[in-house]
PDB file of C-alpha atoms in Angstrom:
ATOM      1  CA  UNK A 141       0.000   0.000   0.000  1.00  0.00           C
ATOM      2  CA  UNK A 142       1.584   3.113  -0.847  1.00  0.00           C
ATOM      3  CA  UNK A 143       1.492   6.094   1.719  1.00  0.00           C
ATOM      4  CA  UNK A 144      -1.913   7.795  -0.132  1.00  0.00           C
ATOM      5  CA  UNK A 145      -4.020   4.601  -0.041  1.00  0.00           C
ATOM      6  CA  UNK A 146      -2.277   4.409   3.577  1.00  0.00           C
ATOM      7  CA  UNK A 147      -3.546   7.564   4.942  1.00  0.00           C
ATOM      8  CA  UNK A 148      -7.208   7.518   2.790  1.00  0.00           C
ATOM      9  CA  UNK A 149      -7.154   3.650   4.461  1.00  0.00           C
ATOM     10  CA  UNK A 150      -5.731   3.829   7.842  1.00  0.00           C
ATOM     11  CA  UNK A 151      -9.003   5.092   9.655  1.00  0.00           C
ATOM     12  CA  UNK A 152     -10.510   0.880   8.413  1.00  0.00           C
ATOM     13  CA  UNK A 153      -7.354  -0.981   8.882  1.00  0.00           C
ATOM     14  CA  UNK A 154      -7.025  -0.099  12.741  1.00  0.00           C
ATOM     15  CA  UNK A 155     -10.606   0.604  13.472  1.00  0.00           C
ATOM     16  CA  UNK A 156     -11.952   2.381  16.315  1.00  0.00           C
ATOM     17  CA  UNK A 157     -14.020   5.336  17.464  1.00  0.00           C
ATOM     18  CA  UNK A 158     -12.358   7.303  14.495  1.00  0.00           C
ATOM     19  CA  UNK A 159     -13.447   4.255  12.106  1.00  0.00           C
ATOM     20  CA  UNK A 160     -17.010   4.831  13.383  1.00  0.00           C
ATOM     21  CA  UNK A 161     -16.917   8.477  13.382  1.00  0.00           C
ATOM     22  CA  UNK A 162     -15.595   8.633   9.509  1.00  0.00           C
ATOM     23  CA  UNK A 163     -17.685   5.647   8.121  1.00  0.00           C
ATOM     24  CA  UNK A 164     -21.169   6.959   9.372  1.00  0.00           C
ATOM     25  CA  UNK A 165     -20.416  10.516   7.955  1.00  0.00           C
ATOM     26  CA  UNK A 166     -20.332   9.722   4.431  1.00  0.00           C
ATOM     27  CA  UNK A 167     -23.416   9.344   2.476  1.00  0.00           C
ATOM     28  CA  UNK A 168     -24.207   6.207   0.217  1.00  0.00           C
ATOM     29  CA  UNK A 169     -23.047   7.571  -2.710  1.00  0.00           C
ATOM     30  CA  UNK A 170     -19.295   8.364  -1.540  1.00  0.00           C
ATOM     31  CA  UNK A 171     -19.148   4.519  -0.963  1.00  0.00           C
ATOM     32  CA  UNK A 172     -20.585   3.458  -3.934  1.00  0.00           C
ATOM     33  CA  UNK A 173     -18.296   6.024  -6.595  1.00  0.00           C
ATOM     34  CA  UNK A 174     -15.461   4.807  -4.317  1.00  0.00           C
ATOM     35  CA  UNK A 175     -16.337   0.927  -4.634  1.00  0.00           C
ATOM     36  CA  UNK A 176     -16.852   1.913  -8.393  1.00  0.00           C
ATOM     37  CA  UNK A 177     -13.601   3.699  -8.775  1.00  0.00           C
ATOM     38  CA  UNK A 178     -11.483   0.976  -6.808  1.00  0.00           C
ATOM     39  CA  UNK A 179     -13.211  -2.173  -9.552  1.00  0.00           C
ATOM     40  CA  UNK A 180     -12.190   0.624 -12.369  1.00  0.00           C
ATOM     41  CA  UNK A 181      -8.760   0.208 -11.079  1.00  0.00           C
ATOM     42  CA  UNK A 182      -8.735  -3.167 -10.804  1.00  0.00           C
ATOM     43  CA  UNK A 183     -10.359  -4.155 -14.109  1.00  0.00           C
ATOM     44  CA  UNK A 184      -6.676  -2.420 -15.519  1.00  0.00           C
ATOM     45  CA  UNK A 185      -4.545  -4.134 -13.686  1.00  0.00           C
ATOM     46  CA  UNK A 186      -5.973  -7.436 -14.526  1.00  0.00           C
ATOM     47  CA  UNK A 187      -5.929  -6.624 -18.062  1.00  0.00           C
ATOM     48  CA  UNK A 188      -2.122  -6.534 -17.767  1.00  0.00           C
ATOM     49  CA  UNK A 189      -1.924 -10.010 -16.793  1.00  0.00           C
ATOM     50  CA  UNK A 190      -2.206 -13.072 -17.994  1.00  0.00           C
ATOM     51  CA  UNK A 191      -3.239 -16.492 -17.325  1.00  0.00           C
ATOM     52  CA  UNK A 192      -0.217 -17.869 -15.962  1.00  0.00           C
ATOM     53  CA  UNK A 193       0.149 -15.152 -13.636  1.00  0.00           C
ATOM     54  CA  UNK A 194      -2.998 -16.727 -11.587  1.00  0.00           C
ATOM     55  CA  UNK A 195      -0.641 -19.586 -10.435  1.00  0.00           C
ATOM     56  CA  UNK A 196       2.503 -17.870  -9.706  1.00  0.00           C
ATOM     57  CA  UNK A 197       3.282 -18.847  -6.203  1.00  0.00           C
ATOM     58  CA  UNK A 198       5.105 -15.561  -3.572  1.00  0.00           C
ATOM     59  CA  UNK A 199       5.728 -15.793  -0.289  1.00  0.00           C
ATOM     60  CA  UNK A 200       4.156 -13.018   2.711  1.00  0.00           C
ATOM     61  CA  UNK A 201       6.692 -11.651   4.635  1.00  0.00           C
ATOM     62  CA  UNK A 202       5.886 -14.499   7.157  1.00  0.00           C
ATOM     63  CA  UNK A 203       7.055 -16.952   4.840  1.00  0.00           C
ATOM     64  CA  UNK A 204       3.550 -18.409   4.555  1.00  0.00           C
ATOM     65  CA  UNK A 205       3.658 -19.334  -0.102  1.00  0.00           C
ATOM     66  CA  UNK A 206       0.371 -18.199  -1.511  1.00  0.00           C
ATOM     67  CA  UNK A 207      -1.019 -17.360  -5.243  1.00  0.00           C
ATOM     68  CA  UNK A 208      -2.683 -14.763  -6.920  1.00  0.00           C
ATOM     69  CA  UNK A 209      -6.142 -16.720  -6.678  1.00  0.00           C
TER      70      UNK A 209
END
Protein backbone atom coordinates (compact mmCIF):
# COMPACT_ATOMS: atom_id res chain seq x y z
CA UNK A 1 0.00 0.00 0.00
CA UNK A 2 1.58 3.11 -0.85
CA UNK A 3 1.49 6.09 1.72
CA UNK A 4 -1.91 7.79 -0.13
CA UNK A 5 -4.02 4.60 -0.04
CA UNK A 6 -2.28 4.41 3.58
CA UNK A 7 -3.55 7.56 4.94
CA UNK A 8 -7.21 7.52 2.79
CA UNK A 9 -7.15 3.65 4.46
CA UNK A 10 -5.73 3.83 7.84
CA UNK A 11 -9.00 5.09 9.66
CA UNK A 12 -10.51 0.88 8.41
CA UNK A 13 -7.35 -0.98 8.88
CA UNK A 14 -7.03 -0.10 12.74
CA UNK A 15 -10.61 0.60 13.47
CA UNK A 16 -11.95 2.38 16.31
CA UNK A 17 -14.02 5.34 17.46
CA UNK A 18 -12.36 7.30 14.50
CA UNK A 19 -13.45 4.25 12.11
CA UNK A 20 -17.01 4.83 13.38
CA UNK A 21 -16.92 8.48 13.38
CA UNK A 22 -15.59 8.63 9.51
CA UNK A 23 -17.69 5.65 8.12
CA UNK A 24 -21.17 6.96 9.37
CA UNK A 25 -20.42 10.52 7.96
CA UNK A 26 -20.33 9.72 4.43
CA UNK A 27 -23.42 9.34 2.48
CA UNK A 28 -24.21 6.21 0.22
CA UNK A 29 -23.05 7.57 -2.71
CA UNK A 30 -19.30 8.36 -1.54
CA UNK A 31 -19.15 4.52 -0.96
CA UNK A 32 -20.58 3.46 -3.93
CA UNK A 33 -18.30 6.02 -6.60
CA UNK A 34 -15.46 4.81 -4.32
CA UNK A 35 -16.34 0.93 -4.63
CA UNK A 36 -16.85 1.91 -8.39
CA UNK A 37 -13.60 3.70 -8.77
CA UNK A 38 -11.48 0.98 -6.81
CA UNK A 39 -13.21 -2.17 -9.55
CA UNK A 40 -12.19 0.62 -12.37
CA UNK A 41 -8.76 0.21 -11.08
CA UNK A 42 -8.74 -3.17 -10.80
CA UNK A 43 -10.36 -4.15 -14.11
CA UNK A 44 -6.68 -2.42 -15.52
CA UNK A 45 -4.54 -4.13 -13.69
CA UNK A 46 -5.97 -7.44 -14.53
CA UNK A 47 -5.93 -6.62 -18.06
CA UNK A 48 -2.12 -6.53 -17.77
CA UNK A 49 -1.92 -10.01 -16.79
CA UNK A 50 -2.21 -13.07 -17.99
CA UNK A 51 -3.24 -16.49 -17.33
CA UNK A 52 -0.22 -17.87 -15.96
CA UNK A 53 0.15 -15.15 -13.64
CA UNK A 54 -3.00 -16.73 -11.59
CA UNK A 55 -0.64 -19.59 -10.44
CA UNK A 56 2.50 -17.87 -9.71
CA UNK A 57 3.28 -18.85 -6.20
CA UNK A 58 5.11 -15.56 -3.57
CA UNK A 59 5.73 -15.79 -0.29
CA UNK A 60 4.16 -13.02 2.71
CA UNK A 61 6.69 -11.65 4.64
CA UNK A 62 5.89 -14.50 7.16
CA UNK A 63 7.06 -16.95 4.84
CA UNK A 64 3.55 -18.41 4.55
CA UNK A 65 3.66 -19.33 -0.10
CA UNK A 66 0.37 -18.20 -1.51
CA UNK A 67 -1.02 -17.36 -5.24
CA UNK A 68 -2.68 -14.76 -6.92
CA UNK A 69 -6.14 -16.72 -6.68
Amino acid sequence: MVSDELRQWEFVLFLGEKARNQIHSQPLEYYTDLLRSIREKSIIGLRKKNEDWLYEENAWDNGVTHNNY
